[in-house]
Short mmCIF file of C-alpha atoms in Angstrom, two decimals:
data_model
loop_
_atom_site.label_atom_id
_atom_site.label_comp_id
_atom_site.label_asym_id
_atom_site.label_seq_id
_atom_site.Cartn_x
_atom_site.Cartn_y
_atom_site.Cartn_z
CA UNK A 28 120.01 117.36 -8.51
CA UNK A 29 118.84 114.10 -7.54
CA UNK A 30 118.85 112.87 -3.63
CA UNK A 31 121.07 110.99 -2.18
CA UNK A 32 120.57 106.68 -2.21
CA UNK A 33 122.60 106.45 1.02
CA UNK A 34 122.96 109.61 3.79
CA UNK A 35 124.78 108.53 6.68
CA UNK A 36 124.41 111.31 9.52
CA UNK A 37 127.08 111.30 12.36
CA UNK A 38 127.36 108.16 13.07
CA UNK A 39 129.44 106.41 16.04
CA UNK A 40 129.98 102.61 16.71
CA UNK A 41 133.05 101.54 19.33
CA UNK A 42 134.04 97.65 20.02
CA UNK A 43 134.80 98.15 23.71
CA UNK A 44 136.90 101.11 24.54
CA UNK A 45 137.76 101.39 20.91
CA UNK A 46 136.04 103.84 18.99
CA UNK A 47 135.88 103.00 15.24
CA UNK A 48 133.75 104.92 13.96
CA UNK A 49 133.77 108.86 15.28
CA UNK A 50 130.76 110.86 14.18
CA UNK A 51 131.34 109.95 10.56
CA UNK A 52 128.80 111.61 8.24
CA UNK A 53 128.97 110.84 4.45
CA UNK A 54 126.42 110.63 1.30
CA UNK A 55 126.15 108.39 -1.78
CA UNK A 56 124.72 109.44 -4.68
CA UNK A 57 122.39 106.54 -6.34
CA UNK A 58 124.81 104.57 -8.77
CA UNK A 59 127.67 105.55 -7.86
CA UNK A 60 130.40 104.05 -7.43
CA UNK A 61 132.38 104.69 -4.25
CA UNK A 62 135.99 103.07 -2.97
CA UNK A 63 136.41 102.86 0.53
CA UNK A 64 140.26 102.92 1.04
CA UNK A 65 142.76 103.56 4.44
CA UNK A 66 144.97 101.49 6.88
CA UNK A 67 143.36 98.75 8.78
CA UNK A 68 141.22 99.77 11.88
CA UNK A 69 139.80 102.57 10.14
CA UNK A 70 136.38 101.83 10.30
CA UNK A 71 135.71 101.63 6.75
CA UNK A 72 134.56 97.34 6.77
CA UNK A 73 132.39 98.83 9.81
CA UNK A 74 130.66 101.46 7.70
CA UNK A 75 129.51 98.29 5.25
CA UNK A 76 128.72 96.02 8.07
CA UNK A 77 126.68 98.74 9.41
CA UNK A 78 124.76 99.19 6.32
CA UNK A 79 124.24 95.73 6.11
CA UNK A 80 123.17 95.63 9.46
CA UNK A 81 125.66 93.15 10.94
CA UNK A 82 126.59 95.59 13.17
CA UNK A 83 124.35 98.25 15.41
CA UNK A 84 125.03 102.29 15.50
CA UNK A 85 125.62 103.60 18.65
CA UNK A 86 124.41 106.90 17.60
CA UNK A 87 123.21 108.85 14.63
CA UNK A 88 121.13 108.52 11.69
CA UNK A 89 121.54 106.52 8.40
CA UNK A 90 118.91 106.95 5.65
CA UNK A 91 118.83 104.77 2.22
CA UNK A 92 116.24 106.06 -0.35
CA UNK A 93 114.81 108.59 2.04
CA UNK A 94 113.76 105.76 4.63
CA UNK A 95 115.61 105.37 7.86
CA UNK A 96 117.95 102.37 8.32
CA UNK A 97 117.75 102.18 11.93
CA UNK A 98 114.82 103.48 13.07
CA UNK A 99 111.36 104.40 12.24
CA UNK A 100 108.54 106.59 12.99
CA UNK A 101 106.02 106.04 14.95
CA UNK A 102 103.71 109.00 14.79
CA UNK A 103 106.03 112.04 15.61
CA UNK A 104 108.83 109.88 17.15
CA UNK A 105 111.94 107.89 15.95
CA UNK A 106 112.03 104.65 17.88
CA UNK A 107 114.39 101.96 16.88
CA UNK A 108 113.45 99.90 14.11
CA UNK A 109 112.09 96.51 14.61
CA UNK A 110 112.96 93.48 12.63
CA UNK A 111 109.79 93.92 10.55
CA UNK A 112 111.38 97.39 9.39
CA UNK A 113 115.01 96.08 9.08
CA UNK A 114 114.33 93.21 6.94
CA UNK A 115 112.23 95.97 4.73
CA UNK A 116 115.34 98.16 4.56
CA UNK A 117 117.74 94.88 4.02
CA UNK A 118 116.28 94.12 0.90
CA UNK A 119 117.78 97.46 -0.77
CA UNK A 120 121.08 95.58 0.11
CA UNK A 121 123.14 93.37 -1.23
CA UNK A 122 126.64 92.33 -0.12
CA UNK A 123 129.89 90.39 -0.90
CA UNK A 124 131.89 89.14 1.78
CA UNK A 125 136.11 88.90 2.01
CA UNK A 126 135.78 85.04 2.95
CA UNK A 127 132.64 84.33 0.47
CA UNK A 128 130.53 83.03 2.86
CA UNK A 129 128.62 80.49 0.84
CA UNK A 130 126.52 78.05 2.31
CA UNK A 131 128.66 74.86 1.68
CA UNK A 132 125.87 72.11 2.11
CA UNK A 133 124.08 73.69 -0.75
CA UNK A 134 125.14 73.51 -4.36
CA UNK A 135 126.01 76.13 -6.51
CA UNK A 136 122.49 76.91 -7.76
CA UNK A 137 121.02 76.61 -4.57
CA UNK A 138 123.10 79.20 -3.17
CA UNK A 139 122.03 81.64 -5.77
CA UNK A 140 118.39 80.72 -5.86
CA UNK A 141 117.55 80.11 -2.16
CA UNK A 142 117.12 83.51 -0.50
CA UNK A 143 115.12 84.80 -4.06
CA UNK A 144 112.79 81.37 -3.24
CA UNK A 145 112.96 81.70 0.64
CA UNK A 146 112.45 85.83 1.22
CA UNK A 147 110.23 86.98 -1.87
CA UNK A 148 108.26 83.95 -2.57
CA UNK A 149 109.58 83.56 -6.45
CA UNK A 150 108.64 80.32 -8.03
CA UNK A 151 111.24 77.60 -8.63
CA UNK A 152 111.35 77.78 -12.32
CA UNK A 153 111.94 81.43 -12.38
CA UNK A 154 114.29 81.92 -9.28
CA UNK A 155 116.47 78.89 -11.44
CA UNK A 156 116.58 80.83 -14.82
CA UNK A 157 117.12 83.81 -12.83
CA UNK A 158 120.19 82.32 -11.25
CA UNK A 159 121.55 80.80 -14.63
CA UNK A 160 121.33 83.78 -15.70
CA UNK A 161 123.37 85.27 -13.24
CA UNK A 162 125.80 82.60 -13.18
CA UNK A 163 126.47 83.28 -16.52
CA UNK A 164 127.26 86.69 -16.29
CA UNK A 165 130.09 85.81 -13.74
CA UNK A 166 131.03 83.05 -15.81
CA UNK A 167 130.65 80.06 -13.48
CA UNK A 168 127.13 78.67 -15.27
CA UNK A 169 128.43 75.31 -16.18
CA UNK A 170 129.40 75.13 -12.08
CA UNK A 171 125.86 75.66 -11.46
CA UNK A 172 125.63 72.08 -10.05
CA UNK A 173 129.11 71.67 -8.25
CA UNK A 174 129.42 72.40 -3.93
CA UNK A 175 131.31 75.33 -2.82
CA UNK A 176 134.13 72.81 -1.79
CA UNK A 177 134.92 72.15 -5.11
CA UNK A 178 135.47 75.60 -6.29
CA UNK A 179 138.80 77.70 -6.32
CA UNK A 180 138.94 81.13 -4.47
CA UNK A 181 137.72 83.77 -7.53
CA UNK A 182 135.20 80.88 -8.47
CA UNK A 183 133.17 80.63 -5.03
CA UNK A 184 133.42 84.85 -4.61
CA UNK A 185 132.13 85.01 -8.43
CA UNK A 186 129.48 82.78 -7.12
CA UNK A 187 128.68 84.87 -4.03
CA UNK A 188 128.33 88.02 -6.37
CA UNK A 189 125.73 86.04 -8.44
CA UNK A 190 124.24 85.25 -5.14
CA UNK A 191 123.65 88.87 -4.12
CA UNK A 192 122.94 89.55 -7.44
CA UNK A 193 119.82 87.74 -7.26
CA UNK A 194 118.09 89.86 -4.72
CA UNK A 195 118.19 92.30 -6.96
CA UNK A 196 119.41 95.26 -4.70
CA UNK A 197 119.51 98.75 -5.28
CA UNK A 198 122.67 99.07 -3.68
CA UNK A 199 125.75 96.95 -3.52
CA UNK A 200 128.77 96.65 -1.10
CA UNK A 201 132.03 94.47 -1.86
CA UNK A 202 134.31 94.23 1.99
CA UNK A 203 138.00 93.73 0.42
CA UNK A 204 136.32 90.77 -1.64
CA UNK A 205 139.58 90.10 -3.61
CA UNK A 206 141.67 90.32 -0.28
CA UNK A 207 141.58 86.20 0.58
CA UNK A 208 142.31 85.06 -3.34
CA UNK A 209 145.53 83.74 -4.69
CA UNK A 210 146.83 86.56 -6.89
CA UNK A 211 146.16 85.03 -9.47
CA UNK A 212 142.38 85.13 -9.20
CA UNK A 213 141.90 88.27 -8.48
CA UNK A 214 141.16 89.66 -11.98
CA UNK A 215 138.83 86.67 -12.74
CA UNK A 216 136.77 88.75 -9.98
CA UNK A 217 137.12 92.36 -10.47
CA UNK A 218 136.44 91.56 -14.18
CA UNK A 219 133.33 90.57 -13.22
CA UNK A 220 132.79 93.85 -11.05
CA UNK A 221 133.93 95.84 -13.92
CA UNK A 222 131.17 94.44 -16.11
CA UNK A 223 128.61 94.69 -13.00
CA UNK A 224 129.81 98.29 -12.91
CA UNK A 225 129.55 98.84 -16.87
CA UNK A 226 125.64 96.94 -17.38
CA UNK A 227 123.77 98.03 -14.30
CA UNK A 228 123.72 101.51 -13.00
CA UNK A 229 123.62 99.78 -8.77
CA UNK A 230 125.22 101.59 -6.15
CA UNK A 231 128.12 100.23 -5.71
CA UNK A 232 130.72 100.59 -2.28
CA UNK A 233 133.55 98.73 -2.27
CA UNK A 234 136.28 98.64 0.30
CA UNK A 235 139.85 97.58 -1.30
CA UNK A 236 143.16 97.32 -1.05
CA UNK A 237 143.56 97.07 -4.55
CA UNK A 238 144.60 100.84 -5.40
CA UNK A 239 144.65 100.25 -9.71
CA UNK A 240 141.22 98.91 -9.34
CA UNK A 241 139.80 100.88 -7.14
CA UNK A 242 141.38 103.80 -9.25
CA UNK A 243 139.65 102.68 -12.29
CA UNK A 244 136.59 101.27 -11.10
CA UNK A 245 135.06 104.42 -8.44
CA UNK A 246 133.66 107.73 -9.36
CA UNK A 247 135.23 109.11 -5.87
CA UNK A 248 137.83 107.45 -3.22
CA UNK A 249 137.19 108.14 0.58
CA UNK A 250 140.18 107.32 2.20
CA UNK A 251 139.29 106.61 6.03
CA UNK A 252 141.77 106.75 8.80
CA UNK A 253 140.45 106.48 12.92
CA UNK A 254 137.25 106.60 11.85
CA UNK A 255 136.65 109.49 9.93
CA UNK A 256 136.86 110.60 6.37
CA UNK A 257 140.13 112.42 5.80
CA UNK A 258 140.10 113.11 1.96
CA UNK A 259 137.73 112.40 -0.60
CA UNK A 260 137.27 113.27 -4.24
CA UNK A 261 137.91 111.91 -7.74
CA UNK A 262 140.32 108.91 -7.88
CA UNK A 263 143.20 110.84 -10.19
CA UNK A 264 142.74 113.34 -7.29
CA UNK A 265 143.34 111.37 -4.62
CA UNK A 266 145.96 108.44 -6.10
CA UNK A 267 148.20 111.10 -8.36
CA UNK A 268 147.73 114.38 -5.85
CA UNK A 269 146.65 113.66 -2.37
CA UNK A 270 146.56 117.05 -0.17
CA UNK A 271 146.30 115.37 3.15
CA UNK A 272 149.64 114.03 4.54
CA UNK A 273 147.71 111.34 6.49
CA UNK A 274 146.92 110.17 3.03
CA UNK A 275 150.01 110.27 1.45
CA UNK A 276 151.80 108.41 4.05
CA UNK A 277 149.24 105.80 3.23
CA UNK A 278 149.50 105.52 -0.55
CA UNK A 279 153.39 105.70 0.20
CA UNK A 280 153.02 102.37 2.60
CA UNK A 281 150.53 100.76 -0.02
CA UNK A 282 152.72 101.09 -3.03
CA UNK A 283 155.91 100.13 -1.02
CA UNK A 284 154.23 96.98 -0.14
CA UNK A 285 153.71 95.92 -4.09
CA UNK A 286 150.56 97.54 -5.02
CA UNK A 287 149.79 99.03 -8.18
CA UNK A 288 148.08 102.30 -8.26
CA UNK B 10 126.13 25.40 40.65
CA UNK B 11 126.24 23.98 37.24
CA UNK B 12 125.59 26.36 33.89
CA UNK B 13 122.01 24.53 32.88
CA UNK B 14 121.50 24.96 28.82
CA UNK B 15 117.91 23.99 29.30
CA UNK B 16 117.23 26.46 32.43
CA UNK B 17 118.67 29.02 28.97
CA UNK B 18 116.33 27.69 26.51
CA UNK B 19 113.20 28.04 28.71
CA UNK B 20 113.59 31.47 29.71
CA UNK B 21 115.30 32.26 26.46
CA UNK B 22 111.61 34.11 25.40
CA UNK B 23 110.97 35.82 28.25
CA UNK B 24 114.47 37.58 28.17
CA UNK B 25 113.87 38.12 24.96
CA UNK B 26 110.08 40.07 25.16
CA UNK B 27 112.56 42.22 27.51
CA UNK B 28 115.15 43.25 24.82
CA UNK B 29 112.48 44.03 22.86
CA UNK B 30 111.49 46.43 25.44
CA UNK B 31 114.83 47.83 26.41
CA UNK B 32 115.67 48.42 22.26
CA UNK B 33 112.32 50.25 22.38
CA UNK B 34 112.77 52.44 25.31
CA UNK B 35 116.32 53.25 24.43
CA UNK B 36 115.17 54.32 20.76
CA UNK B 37 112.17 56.27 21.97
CA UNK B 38 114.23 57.75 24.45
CA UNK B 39 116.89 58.80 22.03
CA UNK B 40 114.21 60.60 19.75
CA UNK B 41 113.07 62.43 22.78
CA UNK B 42 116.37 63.16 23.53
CA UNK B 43 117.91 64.29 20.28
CA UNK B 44 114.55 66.62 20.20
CA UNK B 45 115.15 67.78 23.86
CA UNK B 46 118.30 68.58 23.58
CA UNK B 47 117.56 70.85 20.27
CA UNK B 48 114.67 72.67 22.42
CA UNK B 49 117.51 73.19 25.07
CA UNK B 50 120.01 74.44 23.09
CA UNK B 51 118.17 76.89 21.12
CA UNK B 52 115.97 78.08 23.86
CA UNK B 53 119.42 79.05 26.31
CA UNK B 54 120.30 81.13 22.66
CA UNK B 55 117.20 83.21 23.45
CA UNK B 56 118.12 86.91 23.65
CA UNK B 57 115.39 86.93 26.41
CA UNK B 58 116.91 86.11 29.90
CA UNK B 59 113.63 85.30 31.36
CA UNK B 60 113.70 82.31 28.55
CA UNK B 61 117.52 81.13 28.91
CA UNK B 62 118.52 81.79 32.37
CA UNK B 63 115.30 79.38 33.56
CA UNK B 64 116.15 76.86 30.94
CA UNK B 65 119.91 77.06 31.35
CA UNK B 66 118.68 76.00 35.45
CA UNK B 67 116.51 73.44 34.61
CA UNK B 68 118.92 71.74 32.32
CA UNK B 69 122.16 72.28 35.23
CA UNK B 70 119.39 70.87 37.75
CA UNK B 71 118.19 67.43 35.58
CA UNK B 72 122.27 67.26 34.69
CA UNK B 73 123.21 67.15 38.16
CA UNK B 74 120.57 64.34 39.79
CA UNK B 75 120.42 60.81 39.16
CA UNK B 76 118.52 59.25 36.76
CA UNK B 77 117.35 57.12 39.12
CA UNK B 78 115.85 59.26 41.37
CA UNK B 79 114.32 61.51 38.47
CA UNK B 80 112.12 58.32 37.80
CA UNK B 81 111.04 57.92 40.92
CA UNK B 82 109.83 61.10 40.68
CA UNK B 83 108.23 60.59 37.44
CA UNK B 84 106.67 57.70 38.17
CA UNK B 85 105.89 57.78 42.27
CA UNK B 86 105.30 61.21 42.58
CA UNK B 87 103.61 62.96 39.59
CA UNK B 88 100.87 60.39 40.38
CA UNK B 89 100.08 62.60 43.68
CA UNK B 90 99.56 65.95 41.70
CA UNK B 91 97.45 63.84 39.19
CA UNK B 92 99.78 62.69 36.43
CA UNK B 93 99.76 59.01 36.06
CA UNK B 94 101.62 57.34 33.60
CA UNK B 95 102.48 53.82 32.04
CA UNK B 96 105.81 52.59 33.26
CA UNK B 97 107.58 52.27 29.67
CA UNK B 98 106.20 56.27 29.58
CA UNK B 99 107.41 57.43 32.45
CA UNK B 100 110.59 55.67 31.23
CA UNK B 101 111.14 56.79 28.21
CA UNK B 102 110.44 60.57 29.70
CA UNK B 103 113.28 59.98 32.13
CA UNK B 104 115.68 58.64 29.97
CA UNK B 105 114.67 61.39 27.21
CA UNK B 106 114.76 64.22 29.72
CA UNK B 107 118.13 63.51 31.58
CA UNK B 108 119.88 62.60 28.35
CA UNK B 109 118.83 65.65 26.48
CA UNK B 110 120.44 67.86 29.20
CA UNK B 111 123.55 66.55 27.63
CA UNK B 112 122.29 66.10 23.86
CA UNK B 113 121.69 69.92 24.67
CA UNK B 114 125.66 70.53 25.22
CA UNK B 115 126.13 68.35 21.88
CA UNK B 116 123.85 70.65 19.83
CA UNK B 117 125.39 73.69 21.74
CA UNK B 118 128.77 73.04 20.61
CA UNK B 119 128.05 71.57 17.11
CA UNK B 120 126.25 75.18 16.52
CA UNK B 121 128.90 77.08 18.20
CA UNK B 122 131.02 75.48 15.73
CA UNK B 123 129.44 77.33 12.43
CA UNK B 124 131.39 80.04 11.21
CA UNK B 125 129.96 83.71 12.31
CA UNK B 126 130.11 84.22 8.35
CA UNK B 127 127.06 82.09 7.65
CA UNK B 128 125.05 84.01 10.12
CA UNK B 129 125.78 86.79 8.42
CA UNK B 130 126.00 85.54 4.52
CA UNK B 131 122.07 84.88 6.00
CA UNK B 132 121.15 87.58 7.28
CA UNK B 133 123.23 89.51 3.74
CA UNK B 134 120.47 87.27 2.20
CA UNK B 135 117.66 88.52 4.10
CA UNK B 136 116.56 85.70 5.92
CA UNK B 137 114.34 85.88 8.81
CA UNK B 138 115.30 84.08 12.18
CA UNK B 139 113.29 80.50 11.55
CA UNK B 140 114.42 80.37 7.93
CA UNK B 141 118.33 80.87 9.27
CA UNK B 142 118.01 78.11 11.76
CA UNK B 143 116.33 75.51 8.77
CA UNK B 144 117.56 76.70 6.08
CA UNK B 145 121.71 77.23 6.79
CA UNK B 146 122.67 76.71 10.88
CA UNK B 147 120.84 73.63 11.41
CA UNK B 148 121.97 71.21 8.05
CA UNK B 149 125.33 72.53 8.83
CA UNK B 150 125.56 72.32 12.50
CA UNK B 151 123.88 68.40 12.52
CA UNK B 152 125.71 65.83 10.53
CA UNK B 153 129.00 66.95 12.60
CA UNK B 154 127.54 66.24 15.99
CA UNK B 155 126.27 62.99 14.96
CA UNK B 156 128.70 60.64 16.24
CA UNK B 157 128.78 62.38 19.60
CA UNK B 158 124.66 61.97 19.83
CA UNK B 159 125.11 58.28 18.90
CA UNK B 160 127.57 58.18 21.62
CA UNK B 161 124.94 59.81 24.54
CA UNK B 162 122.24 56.87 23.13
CA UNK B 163 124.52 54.11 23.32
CA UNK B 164 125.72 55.03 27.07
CA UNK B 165 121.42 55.79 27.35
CA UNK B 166 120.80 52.42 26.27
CA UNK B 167 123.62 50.88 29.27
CA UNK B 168 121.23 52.86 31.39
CA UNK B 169 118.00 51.25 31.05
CA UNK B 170 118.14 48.53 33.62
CA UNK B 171 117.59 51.50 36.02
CA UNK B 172 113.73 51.36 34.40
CA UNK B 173 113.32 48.16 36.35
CA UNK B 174 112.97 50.38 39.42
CA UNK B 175 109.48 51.60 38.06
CA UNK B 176 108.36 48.14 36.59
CA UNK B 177 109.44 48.26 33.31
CA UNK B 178 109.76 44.96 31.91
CA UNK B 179 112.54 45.32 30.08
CA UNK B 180 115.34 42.88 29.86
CA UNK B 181 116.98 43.50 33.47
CA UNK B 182 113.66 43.43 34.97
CA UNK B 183 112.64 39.92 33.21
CA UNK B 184 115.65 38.56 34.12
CA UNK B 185 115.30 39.01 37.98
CA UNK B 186 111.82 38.23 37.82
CA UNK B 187 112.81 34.32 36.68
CA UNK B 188 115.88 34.53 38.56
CA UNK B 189 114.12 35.11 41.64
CA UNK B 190 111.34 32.59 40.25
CA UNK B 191 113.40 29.81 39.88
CA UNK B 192 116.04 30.85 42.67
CA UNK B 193 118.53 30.83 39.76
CA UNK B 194 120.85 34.00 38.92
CA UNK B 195 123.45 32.68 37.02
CA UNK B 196 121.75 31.93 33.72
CA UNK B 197 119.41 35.01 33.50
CA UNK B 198 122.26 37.83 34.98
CA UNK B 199 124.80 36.47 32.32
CA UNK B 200 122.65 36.41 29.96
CA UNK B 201 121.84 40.40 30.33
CA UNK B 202 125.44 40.76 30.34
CA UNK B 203 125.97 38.83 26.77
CA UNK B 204 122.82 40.75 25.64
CA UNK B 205 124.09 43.59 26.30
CA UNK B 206 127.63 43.55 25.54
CA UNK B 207 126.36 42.38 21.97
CA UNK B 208 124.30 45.37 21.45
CA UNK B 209 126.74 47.35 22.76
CA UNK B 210 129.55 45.99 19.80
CA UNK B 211 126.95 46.15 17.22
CA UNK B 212 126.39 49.82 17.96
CA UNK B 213 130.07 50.39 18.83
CA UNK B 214 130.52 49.55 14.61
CA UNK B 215 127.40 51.93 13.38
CA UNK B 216 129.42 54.48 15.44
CA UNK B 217 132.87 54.33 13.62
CA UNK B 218 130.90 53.97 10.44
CA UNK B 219 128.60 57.35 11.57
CA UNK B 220 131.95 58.60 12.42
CA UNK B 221 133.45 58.06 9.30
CA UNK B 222 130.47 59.38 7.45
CA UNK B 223 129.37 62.81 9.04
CA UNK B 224 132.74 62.81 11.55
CA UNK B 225 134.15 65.29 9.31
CA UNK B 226 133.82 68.76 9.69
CA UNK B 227 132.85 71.23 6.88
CA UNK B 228 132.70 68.49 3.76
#
């Protein structure tokens, strides 16, 4: 049995008097792929902001590949982690943001081949084939020169996958990336994740309101609600059957409001 | 008294040696300034109070005294604790110093105004601190607040006559000095008017065309 990529170990994190995250304690197994579904406020964006360290824990313990997230040791003691250790522990990570995010003064290949150039010190020849490369795979290579401005929705978030992409991290998260696009250009983008999920065996977490994909795409659904885990297990499981009636009042809501499942 | 063209053509060059002068001090000013003003702004960021809450001070202090009286200081009284420096210096330090208290808010706002995403899109990309500020806040943050820094130098540059109170010889100062040479005012104080209303227009057009260039947000 191998270990887990990602243990998170009772973690808590409130904004103010609001608690979103309540002792939550979950594990990811490396390459898997993991949907992150539930109603608003639930705390699932927070549990990928944490692990991307946008946001701090309040308390508990979150280990990827065996190393802690937040803290390290310092002969027998854990003492919060530094920014030395973070940006060790950051480079495991990739993510993809709802509203892109791409740096609009730079080009399309610049986006993709600055941080690669910036943070590991690759040479600009290879960071550039590297991020044609990647470009093609999401289909937006012959873009490679054109600014963020100019793209549509599903172009610019096919460009911020590439972008992560070129960090190479071990473990991926996607925060309800389709959730700002047209309708129309969502597939253009989950395509894209389907193939990512196909040809590279990354850990991938993806929060969604997009219940067919998320259906298809995830090897297990967590379905979050007040900040803790109230059903998990194997999408058919939790889309066709769901035991908890937390859960089905959700799906219910979801599929009223036009979603497929 | 009688507007005398040739009184105008023989002082004509000495009024002129003091534009020269005032262009210079307002441009080094402005470079101190726009580099002031940066220092400001990022320092009163610091997530160490013992950095901003000084700085923050220091800047409210220099905001709320006159210029005039800062050069005094500059130039009258440093010399007592052993700092003596060339009038145009000392200028130049004033008019950098006072005006980047409010280049400061400039940069303040003009950084305020880039979305929270890019911080993080950064820090997604594992940049370090420096490399956020050069690489993605700082290119995006600038060209927006351009117009408004042009703005502070071109209301700095109205300002210099005050240098003549530490014996600058820039054009204010020239012109009193032949004014009260040849007991004439008329000529010389109109022509530091015209001189600097000109300016004034001149830089009055770069701004719209700044304006229209890096005015717009996010393009």
């Amino acid at each position: 049995m191998a270990e887990p990529i990602v243990r998170i170990d009772s973690i808590s994190k409130s904004f103010g008097a609001f608690k979103v995250l309540d002792g939550l304690s979950m594990q990811v197994m490396p390459g898997e792929k993991l949907a992150l579904i539930g109603p608003s406020g639930s705390g699932k964006t927070t549990i990928l902001r944490i692990l991307m360290t946008l946001e701090r824990i309040d308390s508990g313990h979150i280990e990827v590949e065996g190393e802690q997230l937040y803290h390290m040791s310092r002969g027998q003691a854990l003492v919060p982690a530094d920014e030395r250790h973070l940006t060790k522990m950051r480079q495991k990570i990739g993510m993809v943001f709802q509203l892109f995010n791409l740096f609009p003064h730079k080009c399309v290949l610049d986006n993709v081949t600055l941080a690669p150039m910036l943070t590991k010190g690759v040479p600009k020849a290879e960071a550039h084939k590297r991020a044609m490369e990647l470009l093609d795979m999401v289909g937006m290579a012959d873009k490679a020169r054109a600014m963020p401005a100019q793209l549509s929705g599903g172009q610019k978030q096919r460009v911020a996958i590439a972008r992560a992409l070129a960090l190479s991290p071990k473990i991926m998260l996607f925060d309800e990336v389709t959730s700002a696009l047209d309708p129309e250009l969502v597939e253009e983008v989950l395509n894209v994740m389907r193939r990512l999920a196909e040809e590279t065996d990354m850990t991938m977490l993806l929060v969604t309101h997009e219940m067919g994909f998320a259906h298809d795409f995830a090897d297990r659904v967590l379905f979050f609600d007040r900040g803790r885990i109230v059903e998990e297990g194997k999408p058919e499981d939790i889309f066709r059957n769901p035991k908890q009636e937390r859960t089905q009042s959700f799906l219910k809501k979801i599929i009223a409001a036009g979603h497929r499942v | 008294m009688e507007w005398d063209w040739d009184f105008v053509r023989q002082i004509m060059p000495t009024l002129l040696e003091g534009v020269k002068i005032t262009i210079l001090a307002t441009i080094l000013g402005s470079v101190l300034a726009a580099v002031v003003g940066l220092v400001i702004a990022l320092l009163r960021r610091s997530p160490n109070r013992l950095v901003s809450r000084p700085v923050a001070f220091i800047a409210e202090f220099i905001r709320g005294t006159p210029l005039l009286v800062q050069l005094y200081f500059i130039f009258y009284i440093l010399p007592d604790f052993g700092i003596l420096l060339p009038p145009l210096l000392a200028g130049v330090i004033g008019l950098g110093l006072h005006y980047g208290t409010y280049t400061a808010e400039v940069y303040r706002a003009g950084i305020d105004n880039v979305p929270r995403g890019q911080w993080e899109a950064a820090k997604a990309c594992n940049l370090d601190a420096r490399q956020t500020w050069m690489h993605i806040i700082l290119p995006q943050a600038i060209p927006p607040m351009i117009p408004a820094l042009a703005n502070y130098f071109i209301a700095m540059f109205k300002e210099t006559p005050l240098l003549s109170a530490i014996t600058v010889l820039e054009l204010m100062n020239q012109a009193k000095s032949v004014a009260n040479t040849y007991y004439r005012y008329i000529e010389p104080m109109t022509l530091v008017g015209v001189f600097f209303l000109v300016i004034s227009l001149f830089s009055v057009v770069l701004l719209r065309w700044l304006e229209r260039r890096y005015g717009r947000v996010g393009e």
